[in-house]
Amino acid sequence: MSGTRATVAVTGLGVCGPGGVGVSALWEALATGRAHHPPLTEFDATGATLGAAGQVPGHTGGDGVWRALDLAETAVREALDGVDRERVALVLGTTDPGVVPPRPGHFTGDLAGACAERTGLGGEALTIANASASGAAAIAVARDLVALGEAPVAVVGGADAVTDMAFLGLNSLRTLGPEGCRPFSTERRGIGVSEGAAVLRLEPFHDAGPNAPAPLAVLAGCGLTNATGHLAAPGADGIELAVRLALADAGLAPEDIDFVNTHGPGTRRGDTAEIEALRAVFGPRLSSIPVNSVKGVLWHLQGGAGAVEAMACVLSLAHGAVTPTWGAEPVDPICADLDLVLEDGPRQLPDLRTALSVSCGLGGMNTALIFRRL
């Protein structure tokens, strides 16, 4: 895309997932390490020999994309509070971009189109499928829509449900661990899969206006890459390039980053590749940058992971604090030069101004987002 670009601000948030419903509930979960991962009830997991998974209680929209739609609608309605919806665009990332099956009285289409119909949004509706980086990639796409004036307001993020196909497929690949995510820990044994939706409301900063809520942050830079190589064994090069592209897009240097929220999946290959990429970008300074992962408490929200991690960055900037990496101890020696946040509660950083969020997807799909406090 080209043309005059406006500065894009984050003016609202909405979330529904293991941390609960609403932004306050999410921050409480991240700060305390307490979230909800009740046993699977929406499908029969008999025969699965491994794997931790949990579904959001109280959301019984059905299976597959219908359940993801129910979760997405809850998050979108929170982010849209008080907004004229006539020209609001909706961009949603998901790992399952299939058509929403028909039901009486419901339009059939993709996840974003069906959610826009439910919530009364009249702008563009786009669904992005980029594996675990889907939600973050959607944020990058929506940023350009708003920056170039193609949408006056965009609600963007990711949503996914725990389905039998996702759970049993990951289980058969032995990607799932028995106790959830343990990012950067010597005791990690795979990921725990969870579900939920997280969205950000984006608007041009100059259009926020006196009646709009104070912007929470500016979305300063985005970088997307698709690295070649082994399908399930990520390399550091693609992650490194995504971060460098985001820095260039934001007009920033590595020295300007105050905090990194990692993808941190809790797999040895994934954790190692991400750390190697960060070392390549930040060099010796990496040891003085607070680093965390939210997957220790939320587990892996699939297509919603990148969006909830971006939201965690925005909330950290708003609170002037970085939440712990729950489940990381004992820490893997590969993290010896990282300032991994391991406290029993948020680390207070009142001068926190710029945050980097890194998201990585199966097949080498990577997205880096940079947020700045105003």
mmCIF file of C-alpha atoms in Angstrom, residues 77-364:
data_model
loop_
_atom_site.group_PDB
_atom_site.id
_atom_site.type_symbol
_atom_site.label_atom_id
_atom_site.label_comp_id
_atom_site.label_asym_id
_atom_site.label_seq_id
_atom_site.Cartn_x
_atom_site.Cartn_y
_atom_site.Cartn_z
ATOM 1 C CA ARG A 77 -19.026 -5.654 21.367
ATOM 2 C CA GLU A 78 -16.745 -4.614 24.237
ATOM 3 C CA ALA A 79 -14.320 -2.823 21.912
ATOM 4 C CA LEU A 80 -17.158 -1.011 20.105
ATOM 5 C CA ASP A 81 -18.804 0.481 23.174
ATOM 6 C CA GLY A 82 -20.266 3.856 22.162
ATOM 7 C CA VAL A 83 -19.024 3.789 18.539
ATOM 8 C CA ASP A 84 -21.092 4.559 15.416
ATOM 9 C CA ARG A 85 -20.840 1.268 13.534
ATOM 10 C CA GLU A 86 -21.888 2.344 10.043
ATOM 11 C CA ARG A 87 -18.394 2.386 8.489
ATOM 12 C CA VAL A 88 -16.432 0.313 10.989
ATOM 13 C CA ALA A 89 -14.215 -2.291 9.311
ATOM 14 C CA LEU A 90 -13.660 -5.690 10.903
ATOM 15 C CA VAL A 91 -10.509 -7.749 10.338
ATOM 16 C CA LEU A 92 -10.240 -11.072 12.166
ATOM 17 C CA GLY A 93 -7.431 -13.595 12.182
ATOM 18 C CA THR A 94 -8.181 -17.276 12.709
ATOM 19 C CA THR A 95 -6.616 -20.646 12.005
ATOM 20 C CA ASP A 96 -9.910 -21.910 10.551
ATOM 21 C CA PRO A 97 -10.976 -19.580 7.719
ATOM 22 C CA GLY A 98 -13.756 -21.870 6.530
ATOM 23 C CA VAL A 99 -17.272 -20.774 5.719
ATOM 24 C CA VAL A 100 -19.619 -20.400 8.683
ATOM 25 C CA PRO A 101 -22.283 -23.090 8.163
ATOM 26 C CA PRO A 102 -25.815 -21.803 7.539
ATOM 27 C CA ARG A 103 -28.385 -21.537 10.298
ATOM 28 C CA PRO A 104 -31.914 -20.193 10.095
ATOM 29 C CA GLY A 105 -31.821 -16.404 10.043
ATOM 30 C CA HIS A 106 -28.035 -16.198 9.711
ATOM 31 C CA PHE A 107 -25.950 -15.119 6.738
ATOM 32 C CA THR A 108 -23.308 -17.624 5.677
ATOM 33 C CA GLY A 109 -19.779 -16.380 5.091
ATOM 34 C CA ASP A 110 -16.368 -16.277 6.670
ATOM 35 C CA LEU A 111 -15.738 -15.486 10.334
ATOM 36 C CA ALA A 112 -15.336 -11.724 9.911
ATOM 37 C CA GLY A 113 -18.356 -11.403 7.624
ATOM 38 C CA ALA A 114 -20.603 -13.342 9.979
ATOM 39 C CA CYS A 115 -19.354 -11.387 13.006
ATOM 40 C CA ALA A 116 -19.876 -8.070 11.215
ATOM 41 C CA GLU A 117 -23.463 -9.075 10.472
ATOM 42 C CA ARG A 118 -24.093 -10.008 14.104
ATOM 43 C CA THR A 119 -22.620 -6.782 15.455
ATOM 44 C CA GLY A 120 -24.019 -4.415 12.825
ATOM 45 C CA LEU A 121 -20.744 -3.285 11.267
ATOM 46 C CA GLY A 122 -21.043 -1.683 7.849
ATOM 47 C CA GLY A 123 -17.411 -1.470 6.726
ATOM 48 C CA GLU A 124 -15.119 -3.998 5.132
ATOM 49 C CA ALA A 125 -14.988 -7.467 6.683
ATOM 50 C CA LEU A 126 -11.802 -9.451 6.129
ATOM 51 C CA THR A 127 -10.673 -12.810 7.488
ATOM 52 C CA ILE A 128 -6.930 -13.513 7.735
ATOM 53 C CA ALA A 129 -5.525 -17.033 8.115
ATOM 54 C CA ASN A 130 -1.836 -17.028 9.052
ATOM 55 C CA ALA A 131 -1.610 -19.874 11.576
ATOM 56 C CA SER A 132 -0.652 -18.714 15.088
ATOM 57 C CA ALA A 133 0.322 -15.291 13.728
ATOM 58 C CA SER A 134 -3.191 -14.706 12.306
ATOM 59 C CA GLY A 135 -4.375 -12.192 14.909
ATOM 60 C CA ALA A 136 -1.180 -10.155 14.716
ATOM 61 C CA ALA A 137 -1.181 -10.217 10.903
ATOM 62 C CA ALA A 138 -4.788 -9.000 10.936
ATOM 63 C CA ILE A 139 -3.717 -6.044 13.095
ATOM 64 C CA ALA A 140 -1.065 -5.123 10.529
ATOM 65 C CA VAL A 141 -3.618 -5.267 7.695
ATOM 66 C CA ALA A 142 -6.150 -3.160 9.609
ATOM 67 C CA ARG A 143 -3.487 -0.614 10.512
ATOM 68 C CA ASP A 144 -2.977 0.080 6.808
ATOM 69 C CA LEU A 145 -6.734 0.340 6.150
ATOM 70 C CA VAL A 146 -7.010 3.047 8.793
ATOM 71 C CA ALA A 147 -3.702 4.772 8.027
ATOM 72 C CA LEU A 148 -4.604 5.176 4.348
ATOM 73 C CA GLY A 149 -8.151 6.365 4.995
ATOM 74 C CA GLU A 150 -9.879 3.270 3.650
ATOM 75 C CA ALA A 151 -11.640 2.767 6.989
ATOM 76 C CA PRO A 152 -12.339 5.514 9.550
ATOM 77 C CA VAL A 153 -12.408 2.925 12.332
ATOM 78 C CA ALA A 154 -11.339 -0.717 12.374
ATOM 79 C CA VAL A 155 -11.897 -3.427 14.936
ATOM 80 C CA VAL A 156 -9.196 -6.035 14.530
ATOM 81 C CA GLY A 157 -7.786 -9.082 16.240
ATOM 82 C CA GLY A 158 -8.144 -12.826 16.314
ATOM 83 C CA ALA A 159 -10.497 -15.565 17.434
ATOM 84 C CA ASP A 160 -10.409 -19.333 17.579
ATOM 85 C CA ALA A 161 -12.158 -22.174 19.349
ATOM 86 C CA VAL A 162 -10.760 -25.483 20.548
ATOM 87 C CA THR A 163 -12.147 -27.964 18.033
ATOM 88 C CA ASP A 164 -11.738 -31.701 17.692
ATOM 89 C CA MET A 165 -9.713 -31.256 14.500
ATOM 90 C CA ALA A 166 -7.312 -28.750 16.063
ATOM 91 C CA PHE A 167 -6.902 -30.640 19.325
ATOM 92 C CA LEU A 168 -6.548 -34.139 17.925
ATOM 93 C CA GLY A 169 -4.338 -32.936 15.067
ATOM 94 C CA LEU A 170 -1.907 -31.189 17.416
ATOM 95 C CA ASN A 171 -2.081 -34.158 19.752
ATOM 96 C CA SER A 172 -1.123 -36.567 16.969
ATOM 97 C CA LEU A 173 1.868 -34.356 16.128
ATOM 98 C CA ARG A 174 2.875 -34.544 19.801
ATOM 99 C CA THR A 175 2.894 -30.747 19.919
ATOM 100 C CA LEU A 176 0.660 -30.612 22.988
ATOM 101 C CA GLY A 177 2.024 -31.001 26.479
ATOM 102 C CA PRO A 178 0.187 -32.502 29.451
ATOM 103 C CA GLU A 179 0.171 -29.396 31.645
ATOM 104 C CA GLY A 180 -0.168 -26.323 29.458
ATOM 105 C CA CYS A 181 2.526 -23.930 28.269
ATOM 106 C CA ARG A 182 5.815 -23.528 30.153
ATOM 107 C CA PRO A 183 7.622 -20.913 28.012
ATOM 108 C CA PHE A 184 11.416 -20.835 28.386
ATOM 109 C CA SER A 185 11.395 -23.504 31.105
ATOM 110 C CA THR A 186 13.615 -26.575 31.255
ATOM 111 C CA GLU A 187 10.432 -28.460 32.200
ATOM 112 C CA ARG A 188 8.372 -27.488 29.145
ATOM 113 C CA ARG A 189 6.746 -30.433 27.428
ATOM 114 C CA GLY A 190 4.699 -28.786 24.685
ATOM 115 C CA ILE A 191 1.853 -26.315 24.405
ATOM 116 C CA GLY A 192 -1.564 -26.195 26.007
ATOM 117 C CA VAL A 193 -4.221 -25.189 23.492
ATOM 118 C CA SER A 194 -6.967 -22.785 24.526
ATOM 119 C CA GLU A 195 -9.548 -20.566 22.886
ATOM 120 C CA GLY A 196 -10.775 -17.017 22.927
ATOM 121 C CA ALA A 197 -10.956 -13.733 21.078
ATOM 122 C CA ALA A 198 -9.137 -10.436 21.476
ATOM 123 C CA VAL A 199 -9.645 -7.279 19.415
ATOM 124 C CA LEU A 200 -8.289 -3.743 19.276
ATOM 125 C CA ARG A 201 -10.144 -0.688 18.006
ATOM 126 C CA LEU A 202 -7.981 1.399 15.686
ATOM 127 C CA GLU A 203 -8.607 5.001 14.626
ATOM 128 C CA PRO A 204 -6.550 7.783 13.057
ATOM 129 C CA PHE A 205 -4.956 9.650 15.926
ATOM 130 C CA HIS A 206 -5.962 13.070 14.569
ATOM 131 C CA ASP A 207 -9.604 11.926 14.381
ATOM 132 C CA ALA A 208 -9.845 10.741 17.961
ATOM 133 C CA GLY A 209 -11.649 13.984 18.816
ATOM 134 C CA PRO A 210 -12.720 15.480 22.137
ATOM 135 C CA ASN A 211 -15.552 12.993 22.631
ATOM 136 C CA ALA A 212 -13.458 9.907 21.982
ATOM 137 C CA PRO A 213 -11.661 7.993 24.715
ATOM 138 C CA ALA A 214 -8.024 8.901 25.216
ATOM 139 C CA PRO A 215 -5.868 6.728 22.944
ATOM 140 C CA LEU A 216 -4.253 3.860 24.816
ATOM 141 C CA ALA A 217 -1.239 3.660 22.504
ATOM 142 C CA VAL A 218 -0.057 4.265 18.957
ATOM 143 C CA LEU A 219 0.505 1.322 16.616
ATOM 144 C CA ALA A 220 3.839 2.577 15.346
ATOM 145 C CA GLY A 221 5.227 -0.257 13.232
ATOM 146 C CA CYS A 222 4.425 -3.613 11.645
ATOM 147 C CA GLY A 223 6.597 -6.257 10.020
ATOM 148 C CA LEU A 224 5.456 -9.478 8.340
ATOM 149 C CA THR A 225 7.530 -12.305 6.869
ATOM 150 C CA ASN A 226 7.011 -15.818 5.583
ATOM 151 C CA ALA A 227 10.180 -17.801 6.210
ATOM 152 C CA THR A 228 10.972 -20.873 4.147
ATOM 153 C CA GLY A 229 12.230 -24.066 5.725
ATOM 154 C CA HIS A 230 10.838 -26.918 7.779
ATOM 155 C CA LEU A 231 7.074 -26.693 8.310
ATOM 156 C CA ALA A 232 7.171 -27.304 12.057
ATOM 157 C CA ALA A 233 10.724 -26.221 12.947
ATOM 158 C CA PRO A 234 10.884 -22.417 12.917
ATOM 159 C CA GLY A 235 14.102 -20.633 12.073
ATOM 160 C CA ALA A 236 15.392 -17.413 13.582
ATOM 161 C CA ASP A 237 15.963 -15.557 10.299
ATOM 162 C CA GLY A 238 12.303 -14.922 9.481
ATOM 163 C CA ILE A 239 11.555 -13.729 13.013
ATOM 164 C CA GLU A 240 14.579 -11.427 12.972
ATOM 165 C CA LEU A 241 13.512 -9.919 9.638
ATOM 166 C CA ALA A 242 9.957 -9.296 10.870
ATOM 167 C CA VAL A 243 11.310 -7.372 13.872
ATOM 168 C CA ARG A 244 13.689 -5.338 11.709
ATOM 169 C CA LEU A 245 10.871 -4.503 9.278
ATOM 170 C CA ALA A 246 8.660 -3.334 12.154
ATOM 171 C CA LEU A 247 11.463 -1.128 13.494
ATOM 172 C CA ALA A 248 12.017 0.394 10.052
ATOM 173 C CA ASP A 249 8.281 0.936 9.594
ATOM 174 C CA ALA A 250 8.142 2.745 12.938
ATOM 175 C CA GLY A 251 11.264 4.785 12.234
ATOM 176 C CA LEU A 252 12.863 3.371 15.376
ATOM 177 C CA ALA A 253 16.159 1.742 16.306
ATOM 178 C CA PRO A 254 16.585 -1.359 18.480
ATOM 179 C CA GLU A 255 17.684 0.966 21.284
ATOM 180 C CA ASP A 256 14.177 2.457 21.368
ATOM 181 C CA ILE A 257 12.459 -0.771 22.480
ATOM 182 C CA ASP A 258 11.715 -0.907 26.217
ATOM 183 C CA PHE A 259 9.926 -4.263 26.452
ATOM 184 C CA VAL A 260 9.422 -7.413 24.364
ATOM 185 C CA ASN A 261 6.367 -9.643 24.574
ATOM 186 C CA THR A 262 7.462 -12.868 22.919
ATOM 187 C CA HIS A 263 5.457 -15.525 21.154
ATOM 188 C CA GLY A 264 7.024 -17.867 23.732
ATOM 189 C CA PRO A 265 5.115 -21.055 22.869
ATOM 190 C CA GLY A 266 6.858 -23.317 25.345
ATOM 191 C CA THR A 267 8.451 -25.627 22.786
ATOM 192 C CA ARG A 268 12.214 -25.950 22.695
ATOM 193 C CA ARG A 269 12.523 -25.216 18.985
ATOM 194 C CA GLY A 270 10.100 -22.302 19.089
ATOM 195 C CA ASP A 271 11.603 -20.680 22.169
ATOM 196 C CA THR A 272 15.161 -21.114 20.883
ATOM 197 C CA ALA A 273 14.467 -19.641 17.443
ATOM 198 C CA GLU A 274 12.811 -16.590 18.954
ATOM 199 C CA ILE A 275 15.654 -15.953 21.407
ATOM 200 C CA GLU A 276 18.222 -16.281 18.620
ATOM 201 C CA ALA A 277 16.286 -13.745 16.548
ATOM 202 C CA LEU A 278 16.103 -11.270 19.425
ATOM 203 C CA ARG A 279 19.838 -11.646 20.073
ATOM 204 C CA ALA A 280 20.538 -10.880 16.421
ATOM 205 C CA VAL A 281 18.452 -7.695 16.548
ATOM 206 C CA PHE A 282 19.323 -6.334 19.989
ATOM 207 C CA GLY A 283 22.802 -7.727 20.625
ATOM 208 C CA PRO A 284 24.194 -7.300 24.160
ATOM 209 C CA ARG A 285 21.427 -4.819 25.003
ATOM 210 C CA LEU A 286 18.941 -7.706 25.096
ATOM 211 C CA SER A 287 20.044 -8.440 28.669
ATOM 212 C CA SER A 288 18.607 -5.093 29.797
ATOM 213 C CA ILE A 289 15.217 -5.333 28.026
ATOM 214 C CA PRO A 290 12.351 -6.881 30.049
ATOM 215 C CA VAL A 291 11.020 -9.937 28.191
ATOM 216 C CA ASN A 292 7.904 -11.987 28.891
ATOM 217 C CA SER A 293 5.363 -14.418 27.462
ATOM 218 C CA VAL A 294 1.680 -14.583 28.408
ATOM 219 C CA LYS A 295 1.229 -18.208 27.320
ATOM 220 C CA GLY A 296 2.135 -19.544 30.745
ATOM 221 C CA VAL A 297 -1.223 -18.299 32.025
ATOM 222 C CA LEU A 298 -3.420 -18.061 28.903
ATOM 223 C CA TRP A 299 -1.939 -21.035 27.016
ATOM 224 C CA HIS A 300 -2.047 -20.885 23.207
ATOM 225 C CA LEU A 301 -5.125 -19.117 21.813
ATOM 226 C CA GLN A 302 -4.274 -20.265 18.262
ATOM 227 C CA GLY A 303 -5.420 -17.550 15.838
ATOM 228 C CA GLY A 304 -6.206 -15.296 18.790
ATOM 229 C CA ALA A 305 -2.708 -15.575 20.288
ATOM 230 C CA GLY A 306 -1.084 -12.695 18.415
ATOM 231 C CA ALA A 307 -4.014 -10.396 19.163
ATOM 232 C CA VAL A 308 -4.106 -11.060 22.904
ATOM 233 C CA GLU A 309 -0.329 -10.620 23.044
ATOM 234 C CA ALA A 310 -0.629 -7.267 21.264
ATOM 235 C CA MET A 311 -3.294 -6.348 23.809
ATOM 236 C CA ALA A 312 -0.917 -7.336 26.615
ATOM 237 C CA CYS A 313 1.609 -4.852 25.220
ATOM 238 C CA VAL A 314 -0.981 -2.067 25.117
ATOM 239 C CA LEU A 315 -2.058 -2.828 28.684
ATOM 240 C CA SER A 316 1.553 -2.899 29.879
ATOM 241 C CA LEU A 317 2.093 0.559 28.393
ATOM 242 C CA ALA A 318 -1.121 1.825 29.982
ATOM 243 C CA HIS A 319 -0.240 0.386 33.418
ATOM 244 C CA GLY A 320 3.478 1.124 33.274
ATOM 245 C CA ALA A 321 4.154 -2.488 34.213
ATOM 246 C CA VAL A 322 5.143 -5.833 32.675
ATOM 247 C CA THR A 323 3.462 -9.028 33.852
ATOM 248 C CA PRO A 324 5.405 -12.189 34.741
ATOM 249 C CA THR A 325 6.221 -15.156 32.549
ATOM 250 C CA TRP A 326 4.273 -17.690 34.572
ATOM 251 C CA GLY A 327 5.526 -21.274 34.493
ATOM 252 C CA ALA A 328 9.011 -20.406 33.242
ATOM 253 C CA GLU A 329 10.956 -21.589 36.271
ATOM 254 C CA PRO A 330 13.306 -23.392 36.308
ATOM 255 C CA VAL A 331 14.525 -21.299 33.391
ATOM 256 C CA ASP A 332 16.321 -22.882 30.443
ATOM 257 C CA PRO A 333 20.023 -21.895 30.308
ATOM 258 C CA ILE A 334 19.472 -20.605 26.758
ATOM 259 C CA CYS A 335 17.787 -17.633 28.457
ATOM 260 C CA ALA A 336 20.875 -16.759 30.513
ATOM 261 C CA ASP A 337 21.266 -13.366 28.841
ATOM 262 C CA LEU A 338 17.538 -12.482 28.957
ATOM 263 C CA ASP A 339 15.888 -10.193 31.483
ATOM 264 C CA LEU A 340 12.965 -12.595 31.737
ATOM 265 C CA VAL A 341 10.258 -11.158 33.998
ATOM 266 C CA LEU A 342 9.791 -13.753 36.751
ATOM 267 C CA GLU A 343 8.422 -11.778 39.691
ATOM 268 C CA ASP A 344 5.308 -12.837 41.607
ATOM 269 C CA GLY A 345 3.432 -9.858 40.162
ATOM 270 C CA PRO A 346 3.826 -7.120 37.548
ATOM 271 C CA ARG A 347 7.197 -5.399 37.389
ATOM 272 C CA GLN A 348 6.573 -1.673 37.739
ATOM 273 C CA LEU A 349 8.214 0.300 34.915
ATOM 274 C CA PRO A 350 6.749 3.827 34.965
ATOM 275 C CA ASP A 351 9.051 4.976 32.141
ATOM 276 C CA LEU A 352 7.884 2.222 29.781
ATOM 277 C CA ARG A 353 7.171 3.846 26.409
ATOM 278 C CA THR A 354 7.710 1.386 23.551
ATOM 279 C CA ALA A 355 6.757 -2.293 23.351
ATOM 280 C CA LEU A 356 7.446 -4.980 20.761
ATOM 281 C CA SER A 357 5.127 -7.959 20.266
ATOM 282 C CA VAL A 358 6.385 -10.974 18.302
ATOM 283 C CA SER A 359 4.080 -13.646 16.840
ATOM 284 C CA CYS A 360 5.144 -16.788 14.981
ATOM 285 C CA GLY A 361 3.014 -19.278 13.089
ATOM 286 C CA LEU A 362 3.357 -22.833 11.841
ATOM 287 C CA GLY A 363 5.048 -22.810 8.446
ATOM 288 C CA GLY A 364 7.245 -19.776 9.112
#
